[in-house]
């Protein structure tokens, strides 16, 4: 009996729930107020299912209604509501079921018939006052299924939690696993108000691709220790994600891909070089150089952006003063009768000098970073390496707190850090034979465009590699600031539509082949 019950449920309720706004109905005479929640038990072969229909009366005589079936993880699946005389019709078209009934005289029950093709059963739903919802936090459900999932990396028994979003329709659907950049991140790759993976997952699911995004080890409800996790461990996690998708009935297991950002792009390419590879890989700003060189670049860029009461902060202040001096001098030249060409020549010369100074600062910072990383490479004992590096950090950054220096030094001697120092992405690239899309933004200051050429060279035996440079896109794959949408009158960063479309088109191409 249990098998019959399970089969019935999976064949009925685990169908697509496409959100639809309630269709406007003409205001009938004697309109029945249904505001609230209606709860009951649906009898099915082998047992029963608790169900909840929530109804909100809207202005103009319309209604918004949703269906919840907690045991089947169906949450806020919208229903169309119609009233014909005293008869009420709740229609969940995409689920394939309908409830037709009437409200009791005391208004406390809905009594009627629940039906779906080949099956009907009486149902009574009792009225409950709906819990209050903060309008600021209210969101219409997305037009696809969303499921909280848990899986394990069986190679080291690490639990991973995340979100699986599945498109509207009967499937099977192509699917991807999203892999984050350096450092432990949540499933949405949240950076301030910007949710890189949350936005990408929403876009791709609406476009017909299922998306699995996971909390990194040690983040959220995922287990593991991020400080002891190496890039090799992350490859195993990517494989665990693919294996999980292969077990899902609505997923096309022959069309599973990996989308990785930064280090995640390298993880995706490494997984593609292993047995049972993904069907395709999309690498967003992956690196083509040895790990320590990538760290040198990133840390030097971070050093330039850092402003505190440090030497770098003083330099930044001096540069701002220099810019102001240049503007004043240009204004003086115009007042003294200099023509446009003379002023532009002066400004161009000043810009060249400023770029030369910035380049000099960058080279100095990179030299310092290389020196510290070389100490770590040559000093196996962590305590000894940390003491030396902490001292170097304080020398390079006058005024840096000793505790902060020690913390930074400890982070630079973790298992992940030591592994990444020696990580070379090139050897595995020759083994990648699945289709690959390499994307890089022209404004990426952390993983520059030369990495595309290095990756393309490493993938030279693969005839199915597509390389694209996205103009105006930065390392976080954000569109240029002037293209950000206004939210509450303020510009809000968003995932570049240009990048979204490139990813979507590449996936569709793989599905079509």
PDB file of C-alpha atoms in Angstrom, residues 147-439:
ATOM      1  CA  UNK A 147      13.043  23.154  -2.842  1.00  0.00           C
ATOM      2  CA  UNK A 148      15.434  23.166   0.101  1.00  0.00           C
ATOM      3  CA  UNK A 149      17.764  20.198  -0.331  1.00  0.00           C
ATOM      4  CA  UNK A 150      20.409  18.340   1.643  1.00  0.00           C
ATOM      5  CA  UNK A 151      23.059  16.020   0.232  1.00  0.00           C
ATOM      6  CA  UNK A 152      26.376  14.554   1.274  1.00  0.00           C
ATOM      7  CA  UNK A 153      29.829  14.407  -0.218  1.00  0.00           C
ATOM      8  CA  UNK A 154      30.209  10.690   0.380  1.00  0.00           C
ATOM      9  CA  UNK A 155      33.984  10.792  -0.061  1.00  0.00           C
ATOM     10  CA  UNK A 156      34.423  12.601   3.265  1.00  0.00           C
ATOM     11  CA  UNK A 157      30.820  12.506   4.577  1.00  0.00           C
ATOM     12  CA  UNK A 158      30.348  16.283   4.493  1.00  0.00           C
ATOM     13  CA  UNK A 159      26.746  17.502   4.567  1.00  0.00           C
ATOM     14  CA  UNK A 160      25.828  20.205   2.045  1.00  0.00           C
ATOM     15  CA  UNK A 161      22.635  22.269   2.113  1.00  0.00           C
ATOM     16  CA  UNK A 162      21.214  24.368  -0.663  1.00  0.00           C
ATOM     17  CA  UNK A 163      18.343  25.302  -2.933  1.00  0.00           C
ATOM     18  CA  UNK A 164      17.111  23.511  -6.044  1.00  0.00           C
ATOM     19  CA  UNK A 165      14.896  25.503  -8.403  1.00  0.00           C
ATOM     20  CA  UNK A 166      13.061  23.617 -11.145  1.00  0.00           C
ATOM     21  CA  UNK A 167      11.345  25.314 -14.107  1.00  0.00           C
ATOM     22  CA  UNK A 168       7.688  25.217 -15.007  1.00  0.00           C
ATOM     23  CA  UNK A 169       6.608  22.226 -17.069  1.00  0.00           C
ATOM     24  CA  UNK A 170       6.795  18.447 -17.018  1.00  0.00           C
ATOM     25  CA  UNK A 171      10.523  18.158 -17.766  1.00  0.00           C
ATOM     26  CA  UNK A 172      12.991  16.651 -17.922  1.00  0.00           C
ATOM     27  CA  UNK A 173      15.072  19.820 -17.734  1.00  0.00           C
ATOM     28  CA  UNK A 174      18.774  20.569 -18.210  1.00  0.00           C
ATOM     29  CA  UNK A 175      20.373  21.542 -14.915  1.00  0.00           C
ATOM     30  CA  UNK A 176      23.470  23.250 -13.548  1.00  0.00           C
ATOM     31  CA  UNK A 177      25.343  23.418 -10.261  1.00  0.00           C
ATOM     32  CA  UNK A 178      26.692  26.855  -9.274  1.00  0.00           C
ATOM     33  CA  UNK A 179      30.216  26.976  -7.787  1.00  0.00           C
ATOM     34  CA  UNK A 180      31.410  30.047  -5.884  1.00  0.00           C
ATOM     35  CA  UNK A 181      34.627  32.063  -5.949  1.00  0.00           C
ATOM     36  CA  UNK A 182      37.435  32.092  -3.374  1.00  0.00           C
ATOM     37  CA  UNK A 183      36.356  32.043   0.264  1.00  0.00           C
ATOM     38  CA  UNK A 184      33.320  30.522   2.021  1.00  0.00           C
ATOM     39  CA  UNK A 185      30.087  31.957   0.596  1.00  0.00           C
ATOM     40  CA  UNK A 186      26.390  31.321   0.989  1.00  0.00           C
ATOM     41  CA  UNK A 187      24.278  29.741  -1.723  1.00  0.00           C
ATOM     42  CA  UNK A 188      23.395  33.128  -3.230  1.00  0.00           C
ATOM     43  CA  UNK A 189      27.034  34.326  -3.304  1.00  0.00           C
ATOM     44  CA  UNK A 190      25.835  37.368  -1.370  1.00  0.00           C
ATOM     45  CA  UNK A 191      28.012  40.480  -1.503  1.00  0.00           C
ATOM     46  CA  UNK A 192      26.322  43.371   0.278  1.00  0.00           C
ATOM     47  CA  UNK A 193      22.913  43.770  -1.348  1.00  0.00           C
ATOM     48  CA  UNK A 194      24.065  41.924  -4.466  1.00  0.00           C
ATOM     49  CA  UNK A 195      23.087  38.251  -4.722  1.00  0.00           C
ATOM     50  CA  UNK A 196      25.105  37.041  -7.692  1.00  0.00           C
ATOM     51  CA  UNK A 197      24.021  33.394  -7.675  1.00  0.00           C
ATOM     52  CA  UNK A 198      20.515  34.193  -6.443  1.00  0.00           C
ATOM     53  CA  UNK A 199      19.943  36.416  -9.468  1.00  0.00           C
ATOM     54  CA  UNK A 200      21.545  33.986 -11.913  1.00  0.00           C
ATOM     55  CA  UNK A 201      19.546  31.039 -10.537  1.00  0.00           C
ATOM     56  CA  UNK A 202      16.279  32.964 -10.829  1.00  0.00           C
ATOM     57  CA  UNK A 203      17.051  34.000 -14.401  1.00  0.00           C
ATOM     58  CA  UNK A 204      18.109  30.551 -15.617  1.00  0.00           C
ATOM     59  CA  UNK A 205      15.188  28.760 -13.961  1.00  0.00           C
ATOM     60  CA  UNK A 206      12.745  31.127 -15.640  1.00  0.00           C
ATOM     61  CA  UNK A 207      14.544  30.319 -18.920  1.00  0.00           C
ATOM     62  CA  UNK A 208      14.073  26.549 -18.569  1.00  0.00           C
ATOM     63  CA  UNK A 209      17.191  25.360 -16.720  1.00  0.00           C
ATOM     64  CA  UNK A 210      17.074  23.841 -13.228  1.00  0.00           C
ATOM     65  CA  UNK A 211      19.659  25.275 -10.844  1.00  0.00           C
ATOM     66  CA  UNK A 212      21.286  23.817  -7.732  1.00  0.00           C
ATOM     67  CA  UNK A 213      23.136  26.312  -5.551  1.00  0.00           C
ATOM     68  CA  UNK A 214      24.775  25.291  -2.286  1.00  0.00           C
ATOM     69  CA  UNK A 215      26.087  26.898   0.859  1.00  0.00           C
ATOM     70  CA  UNK A 216      29.855  26.417   0.895  1.00  0.00           C
ATOM     71  CA  UNK A 217      31.409  24.262   3.611  1.00  0.00           C
ATOM     72  CA  UNK A 218      31.032  25.856   7.024  1.00  0.00           C
ATOM     73  CA  UNK A 219      28.370  28.302   5.815  1.00  0.00           C
ATOM     74  CA  UNK A 220      24.679  28.150   6.707  1.00  0.00           C
ATOM     75  CA  UNK A 221      23.703  24.578   7.420  1.00  0.00           C
ATOM     76  CA  UNK A 222      26.493  23.009   5.380  1.00  0.00           C
ATOM     77  CA  UNK A 223      29.065  21.077   7.371  1.00  0.00           C
ATOM     78  CA  UNK A 224      32.831  21.092   7.084  1.00  0.00           C
ATOM     79  CA  UNK A 225      35.615  23.533   7.919  1.00  0.00           C
ATOM     80  CA  UNK A 226      36.387  26.093   5.186  1.00  0.00           C
ATOM     81  CA  UNK A 227      39.918  26.657   6.503  1.00  0.00           C
ATOM     82  CA  UNK A 228      40.828  23.004   5.953  1.00  0.00           C
ATOM     83  CA  UNK A 229      38.967  22.704   2.645  1.00  0.00           C
ATOM     84  CA  UNK A 230      41.173  22.624  -0.460  1.00  0.00           C
ATOM     85  CA  UNK A 231      40.333  23.176  -4.109  1.00  0.00           C
ATOM     86  CA  UNK A 232      40.441  19.390  -4.537  1.00  0.00           C
ATOM     87  CA  UNK A 233      37.723  19.058  -1.875  1.00  0.00           C
ATOM     88  CA  UNK A 234      35.600  21.592  -3.744  1.00  0.00           C
ATOM     89  CA  UNK A 235      35.858  19.434  -6.872  1.00  0.00           C
ATOM     90  CA  UNK A 236      34.378  16.560  -4.855  1.00  0.00           C
ATOM     91  CA  UNK A 237      31.554  18.824  -3.710  1.00  0.00           C
ATOM     92  CA  UNK A 238      30.830  19.748  -7.342  1.00  0.00           C
ATOM     93  CA  UNK A 239      30.695  16.068  -8.225  1.00  0.00           C
ATOM     94  CA  UNK A 240      28.358  15.448  -5.277  1.00  0.00           C
ATOM     95  CA  UNK A 241      26.045  18.136  -6.664  1.00  0.00           C
ATOM     96  CA  UNK A 242      26.016  16.494 -10.098  1.00  0.00           C
ATOM     97  CA  UNK A 243      25.339  13.082  -8.567  1.00  0.00           C
ATOM     98  CA  UNK A 244      22.436  14.521  -6.596  1.00  0.00           C
ATOM     99  CA  UNK A 245      20.899  15.965  -9.771  1.00  0.00           C
ATOM    100  CA  UNK A 246      21.248  12.597 -11.505  1.00  0.00           C
ATOM    101  CA  UNK A 247      18.776  11.139  -8.996  1.00  0.00           C
ATOM    102  CA  UNK A 248      16.050  13.727  -9.602  1.00  0.00           C
ATOM    103  CA  UNK A 249      13.129  12.587 -11.818  1.00  0.00           C
ATOM    104  CA  UNK A 250      12.491  16.011 -13.395  1.00  0.00           C
ATOM    105  CA  UNK A 251      16.141  16.508 -14.376  1.00  0.00           C
ATOM    106  CA  UNK A 252      17.728  15.404 -17.659  1.00  0.00           C
ATOM    107  CA  UNK A 253      20.803  13.586 -16.354  1.00  0.00           C
ATOM    108  CA  UNK A 254      22.418  13.756 -19.808  1.00  0.00           C
ATOM    109  CA  UNK A 255      22.332  17.591 -19.768  1.00  0.00           C
ATOM    110  CA  UNK A 256      24.018  18.473 -16.472  1.00  0.00           C
ATOM    111  CA  UNK A 257      26.502  21.338 -16.366  1.00  0.00           C
ATOM    112  CA  UNK A 258      28.698  23.273 -13.973  1.00  0.00           C
ATOM    113  CA  UNK A 259      28.821  27.070 -13.763  1.00  0.00           C
ATOM    114  CA  UNK A 260      31.728  28.345 -11.700  1.00  0.00           C
ATOM    115  CA  UNK A 261      32.822  31.855 -10.753  1.00  0.00           C
ATOM    116  CA  UNK A 262      36.498  32.625 -10.140  1.00  0.00           C
ATOM    117  CA  UNK A 263      37.943  29.663  -8.255  1.00  0.00           C
ATOM    118  CA  UNK A 264      34.608  27.951  -8.896  1.00  0.00           C
ATOM    119  CA  UNK A 265      35.330  28.191 -12.631  1.00  0.00           C
ATOM    120  CA  UNK A 266      38.599  26.343 -12.093  1.00  0.00           C
ATOM    121  CA  UNK A 267      36.779  23.795  -9.913  1.00  0.00           C
ATOM    122  CA  UNK A 268      34.302  23.225 -12.755  1.00  0.00           C
ATOM    123  CA  UNK A 269      37.114  22.674 -15.267  1.00  0.00           C
ATOM    124  CA  UNK A 270      38.877  20.282 -12.881  1.00  0.00           C
ATOM    125  CA  UNK A 271      35.649  18.290 -12.439  1.00  0.00           C
ATOM    126  CA  UNK A 272      35.300  18.116 -16.226  1.00  0.00           C
ATOM    127  CA  UNK A 273      38.708  16.430 -16.388  1.00  0.00           C
ATOM    128  CA  UNK A 274      37.557  13.641 -14.035  1.00  0.00           C
ATOM    129  CA  UNK A 275      35.607  10.449 -14.794  1.00  0.00           C
ATOM    130  CA  UNK A 276      31.839  11.024 -15.162  1.00  0.00           C
ATOM    131  CA  UNK A 277      32.276  14.679 -16.190  1.00  0.00           C
ATOM    132  CA  UNK A 278      29.498  17.258 -16.646  1.00  0.00           C
ATOM    133  CA  UNK A 279      27.921  17.665 -20.071  1.00  0.00           C
ATOM    134  CA  UNK A 280      29.239  21.228 -20.260  1.00  0.00           C
ATOM    135  CA  UNK A 281      31.121  23.878 -18.260  1.00  0.00           C
ATOM    136  CA  UNK A 282      30.668  27.639 -18.026  1.00  0.00           C
ATOM    137  CA  UNK A 283      33.655  29.358 -16.395  1.00  0.00           C
ATOM    138  CA  UNK A 284      33.120  32.930 -15.225  1.00  0.00           C
ATOM    139  CA  UNK A 285      36.454  34.681 -14.715  1.00  0.00           C
ATOM    140  CA  UNK A 286      38.422  31.483 -14.136  1.00  0.00           C
ATOM    141  CA  UNK A 287      42.183  31.781 -13.742  1.00  0.00           C
ATOM    142  CA  UNK A 288      44.772  30.449 -16.129  1.00  0.00           C
ATOM    143  CA  UNK A 289      47.796  31.041 -13.871  1.00  0.00           C
ATOM    144  CA  UNK A 290      49.302  29.298 -10.869  1.00  0.00           C
ATOM    145  CA  UNK A 291      47.357  30.014  -7.694  1.00  0.00           C
ATOM    146  CA  UNK A 292      50.021  32.120  -5.991  1.00  0.00           C
ATOM    147  CA  UNK A 293      50.138  34.540  -8.926  1.00  0.00           C
ATOM    148  CA  UNK A 294      46.380  34.932  -8.762  1.00  0.00           C
ATOM    149  CA  UNK A 295      46.619  35.629  -5.023  1.00  0.00           C
ATOM    150  CA  UNK A 296      49.370  38.165  -5.614  1.00  0.00           C
ATOM    151  CA  UNK A 297      47.158  40.040  -8.086  1.00  0.00           C
ATOM    152  CA  UNK A 298      44.053  39.910  -5.929  1.00  0.00           C
ATOM    153  CA  UNK A 299      45.783  40.948  -2.720  1.00  0.00           C
ATOM    154  CA  UNK A 300      47.625  43.773  -4.428  1.00  0.00           C
ATOM    155  CA  UNK A 301      44.337  45.055  -5.877  1.00  0.00           C
ATOM    156  CA  UNK A 302      42.798  44.822  -2.421  1.00  0.00           C
ATOM    157  CA  UNK A 303      45.784  46.708  -1.028  1.00  0.00           C
ATOM    158  CA  UNK A 304      45.247  49.565  -3.461  1.00  0.00           C
ATOM    159  CA  UNK A 305      41.565  49.734  -2.521  1.00  0.00           C
ATOM    160  CA  UNK A 306      42.262  49.702   1.209  1.00  0.00           C
ATOM    161  CA  UNK A 307      42.063  53.069   2.890  1.00  0.00           C
ATOM    162  CA  UNK A 308      42.739  53.374   6.583  1.00  0.00           C
ATOM    163  CA  UNK A 309      45.304  55.377   8.501  1.00  0.00           C
ATOM    164  CA  UNK A 310      48.070  53.621   6.609  1.00  0.00           C
ATOM    165  CA  UNK A 311      50.721  54.506   4.065  1.00  0.00           C
ATOM    166  CA  UNK A 312      48.382  53.426   1.269  1.00  0.00           C
ATOM    167  CA  UNK A 313      45.659  55.635   2.712  1.00  0.00           C
ATOM    168  CA  UNK A 314      48.022  58.579   2.738  1.00  0.00           C
ATOM    169  CA  UNK A 315      48.965  57.875  -0.877  1.00  0.00           C
ATOM    170  CA  UNK A 316      45.289  57.727  -1.817  1.00  0.00           C
ATOM    171  CA  UNK A 317      44.763  61.088  -0.108  1.00  0.00           C
ATOM    172  CA  UNK A 318      47.740  62.527  -1.937  1.00  0.00           C
ATOM    173  CA  UNK A 319      46.331  61.292  -5.244  1.00  0.00           C
ATOM    174  CA  UNK A 320      43.009  62.990  -4.518  1.00  0.00           C
ATOM    175  CA  UNK A 321      44.837  66.199  -3.742  1.00  0.00           C
ATOM    176  CA  UNK A 322      46.837  65.834  -6.947  1.00  0.00           C
ATOM    177  CA  UNK A 323      43.620  65.478  -8.968  1.00  0.00           C
ATOM    178  CA  UNK A 324      42.252  68.638  -7.394  1.00  0.00           C
ATOM    179  CA  UNK A 325      45.499  70.458  -8.173  1.00  0.00           C
ATOM    180  CA  UNK A 326      45.327  69.286 -11.793  1.00  0.00           C
ATOM    181  CA  UNK A 327      41.753  70.564 -12.172  1.00  0.00           C
ATOM    182  CA  UNK A 328      42.733  73.933 -10.720  1.00  0.00           C
ATOM    183  CA  UNK A 329      45.727  74.198 -13.024  1.00  0.00           C
ATOM    184  CA  UNK A 330      43.583  73.353 -16.067  1.00  0.00           C
ATOM    185  CA  UNK A 331      41.059  76.045 -15.042  1.00  0.00           C
ATOM    186  CA  UNK A 332      43.893  78.545 -14.645  1.00  0.00           C
ATOM    187  CA  UNK A 333      45.220  77.674 -18.122  1.00  0.00           C
ATOM    188  CA  UNK A 334      41.790  78.342 -19.634  1.00  0.00           C
ATOM    189  CA  UNK A 335      41.533  81.647 -17.749  1.00  0.00           C
ATOM    190  CA  UNK A 336      44.991  82.633 -19.042  1.00  0.00           C
ATOM    191  CA  UNK A 337      43.886  82.034 -22.639  1.00  0.00           C
ATOM    192  CA  UNK A 338      45.115  78.509 -23.366  1.00  0.00           C
ATOM    193  CA  UNK A 339      43.219  76.841 -26.195  1.00  0.00           C
ATOM    194  CA  UNK A 340      41.373  73.496 -25.943  1.00  0.00           C
ATOM    195  CA  UNK A 341      44.242  71.495 -27.461  1.00  0.00           C
ATOM    196  CA  UNK A 342      46.753  72.866 -24.943  1.00  0.00           C
ATOM    197  CA  UNK A 343      44.489  72.065 -21.989  1.00  0.00           C
ATOM    198  CA  UNK A 344      43.763  68.542 -23.304  1.00  0.00           C
ATOM    199  CA  UNK A 345      47.498  67.906 -23.809  1.00  0.00           C
ATOM    200  CA  UNK A 346      48.177  68.997 -20.233  1.00  0.00           C
ATOM    201  CA  UNK A 347      45.408  66.749 -18.875  1.00  0.00           C
ATOM    202  CA  UNK A 348      46.620  63.788 -20.943  1.00  0.00           C
ATOM    203  CA  UNK A 349      50.138  64.211 -19.581  1.00  0.00           C
ATOM    204  CA  UNK A 350      48.801  64.308 -16.011  1.00  0.00           C
ATOM    205  CA  UNK A 351      46.743  61.169 -16.616  1.00  0.00           C
ATOM    206  CA  UNK A 352      49.809  59.371 -17.949  1.00  0.00           C
ATOM    207  CA  UNK A 353      51.788  60.392 -14.874  1.00  0.00           C
ATOM    208  CA  UNK A 354      48.997  59.215 -12.578  1.00  0.00           C
ATOM    209  CA  UNK A 355      48.775  55.828 -14.344  1.00  0.00           C
ATOM    210  CA  UNK A 356      52.529  55.472 -14.100  1.00  0.00           C
ATOM    211  CA  UNK A 357      52.363  56.187 -10.357  1.00  0.00           C
ATOM    212  CA  UNK A 358      49.528  53.669  -9.897  1.00  0.00           C
ATOM    213  CA  UNK A 359      51.498  51.074 -11.841  1.00  0.00           C
ATOM    214  CA  UNK A 360      54.522  51.724  -9.656  1.00  0.00           C
ATOM    215  CA  UNK A 361      52.409  51.282  -6.504  1.00  0.00           C
ATOM    216  CA  UNK A 362      50.901  48.087  -7.882  1.00  0.00           C
ATOM    217  CA  UNK A 363      54.304  46.637  -8.725  1.00  0.00           C
ATOM    218  CA  UNK A 364      55.530  47.453  -5.215  1.00  0.00           C
ATOM    219  CA  UNK A 365      52.515  45.782  -3.614  1.00  0.00           C
ATOM    220  CA  UNK A 366      52.881  42.705  -5.826  1.00  0.00           C
ATOM    221  CA  UNK A 367      56.561  42.468  -4.909  1.00  0.00           C
ATOM    222  CA  UNK A 368      55.643  42.529  -1.223  1.00  0.00           C
ATOM    223  CA  UNK A 369      52.939  39.901  -1.703  1.00  0.00           C
ATOM    224  CA  UNK A 370      55.293  37.586  -3.579  1.00  0.00           C
ATOM    225  CA  UNK A 371      57.853  37.885  -0.796  1.00  0.00           C
ATOM    226  CA  UNK A 372      55.304  36.865   1.845  1.00  0.00           C
ATOM    227  CA  UNK A 373      53.954  33.981  -0.215  1.00  0.00           C
ATOM    228  CA  UNK A 374      57.463  32.696  -0.835  1.00  0.00           C
ATOM    229  CA  UNK A 375      58.086  32.663   2.929  1.00  0.00           C
ATOM    230  CA  UNK A 376      54.959  30.539   3.390  1.00  0.00           C
ATOM    231  CA  UNK A 377      55.989  28.149   0.610  1.00  0.00           C
ATOM    232  CA  UNK A 378      59.446  27.641   2.057  1.00  0.00           C
ATOM    233  CA  UNK A 379      58.402  27.409   5.728  1.00  0.00           C
ATOM    234  CA  UNK A 380      56.488  24.233   6.493  1.00  0.00           C
ATOM    235  CA  UNK A 381      56.037  25.055  10.184  1.00  0.00           C
ATOM    236  CA  UNK A 382      52.912  27.208  10.504  1.00  0.00           C
ATOM    237  CA  UNK A 383      53.930  28.929  13.732  1.00  0.00           C
ATOM    238  CA  UNK A 384      57.250  29.994  12.283  1.00  0.00           C
ATOM    239  CA  UNK A 385      55.688  31.111   8.992  1.00  0.00           C
ATOM    240  CA  UNK A 386      52.974  33.089  10.774  1.00  0.00           C
ATOM    241  CA  UNK A 387      55.486  34.936  12.954  1.00  0.00           C
ATOM    242  CA  UNK A 388      57.530  35.994   9.925  1.00  0.00           C
ATOM    243  CA  UNK A 389      54.522  36.970   7.804  1.00  0.00           C
ATOM    244  CA  UNK A 390      52.909  38.938  10.652  1.00  0.00           C
ATOM    245  CA  UNK A 391      56.126  40.907  11.042  1.00  0.00           C
ATOM    246  CA  UNK A 392      56.284  41.578   7.295  1.00  0.00           C
ATOM    247  CA  UNK A 393      52.673  42.774   7.272  1.00  0.00           C
ATOM    248  CA  UNK A 394      53.432  45.293  10.007  1.00  0.00           C
ATOM    249  CA  UNK A 395      56.514  46.491   8.149  1.00  0.00           C
ATOM    250  CA  UNK A 396      54.585  46.932   4.920  1.00  0.00           C
ATOM    251  CA  UNK A 397      51.635  48.569   6.694  1.00  0.00           C
ATOM    252  CA  UNK A 398      52.777  50.968   9.426  1.00  0.00           C
ATOM    253  CA  UNK A 399      50.229  51.249  12.211  1.00  0.00           C
ATOM    254  CA  UNK A 400      48.662  47.838  11.525  1.00  0.00           C
ATOM    255  CA  UNK A 401      47.442  46.293  14.779  1.00  0.00           C
ATOM    256  CA  UNK A 402      49.532  43.315  15.875  1.00  0.00           C
ATOM    257  CA  UNK A 403      46.459  41.139  16.462  1.00  0.00           C
ATOM    258  CA  UNK A 404      45.171  41.910  12.959  1.00  0.00           C
ATOM    259  CA  UNK A 405      48.564  41.037  11.488  1.00  0.00           C
ATOM    260  CA  UNK A 406      48.600  37.704  13.332  1.00  0.00           C
ATOM    261  CA  UNK A 407      45.061  36.882  12.199  1.00  0.00           C
ATOM    262  CA  UNK A 408      45.942  37.651   8.584  1.00  0.00           C
ATOM    263  CA  UNK A 409      49.103  35.531   8.847  1.00  0.00           C
ATOM    264  CA  UNK A 410      47.081  32.626  10.253  1.00  0.00           C
ATOM    265  CA  UNK A 411      44.657  32.849   7.342  1.00  0.00           C
ATOM    266  CA  UNK A 412      47.577  32.736   4.923  1.00  0.00           C
ATOM    267  CA  UNK A 413      48.799  29.394   6.314  1.00  0.00           C
ATOM    268  CA  UNK A 414      45.538  27.431   6.244  1.00  0.00           C
ATOM    269  CA  UNK A 415      45.395  24.139   4.286  1.00  0.00           C
ATOM    270  CA  UNK A 416      43.321  25.830   1.591  1.00  0.00           C
ATOM    271  CA  UNK A 417      45.824  28.672   1.211  1.00  0.00           C
ATOM    272  CA  UNK A 418      48.868  26.403   1.087  1.00  0.00           C
ATOM    273  CA  UNK A 419      47.166  24.158  -1.474  1.00  0.00           C
ATOM    274  CA  UNK A 420      46.116  27.096  -3.637  1.00  0.00           C
ATOM    275  CA  UNK A 421      49.643  28.519  -3.677  1.00  0.00           C
ATOM    276  CA  UNK A 422      50.746  25.459  -5.653  1.00  0.00           C
ATOM    277  CA  UNK A 423      47.555  25.004  -7.663  1.00  0.00           C
ATOM    278  CA  UNK A 424      48.204  25.004 -11.420  1.00  0.00           C
ATOM    279  CA  UNK A 425      45.075  24.895 -13.594  1.00  0.00           C
ATOM    280  CA  UNK A 426      46.902  24.065 -16.821  1.00  0.00           C
ATOM    281  CA  UNK A 427      47.612  20.294 -16.636  1.00  0.00           C
ATOM    282  CA  UNK A 428      43.957  19.297 -16.225  1.00  0.00           C
ATOM    283  CA  UNK A 429      42.765  21.466 -19.128  1.00  0.00           C
ATOM    284  CA  UNK A 430      44.124  19.022 -21.705  1.00  0.00           C
ATOM    285  CA  UNK A 431      41.723  16.396 -20.326  1.00  0.00           C
ATOM    286  CA  UNK A 432      38.587  18.542 -20.686  1.00  0.00           C
ATOM    287  CA  UNK A 433      36.614  17.455 -23.738  1.00  0.00           C
ATOM    288  CA  UNK A 434      33.084  18.654 -22.972  1.00  0.00           C
ATOM    289  CA  UNK A 435      31.786  21.986 -24.379  1.00  0.00           C
ATOM    290  CA  UNK A 436      33.191  24.977 -22.487  1.00  0.00           C
ATOM    291  CA  UNK A 437      32.148  28.625 -22.375  1.00  0.00           C
ATOM    292  CA  UNK A 438      34.799  31.021 -21.044  1.00  0.00           C
ATOM    293  CA  UNK A 439      33.515  34.445 -19.978  1.00  0.00           C
TER     294      UNK A 439
END
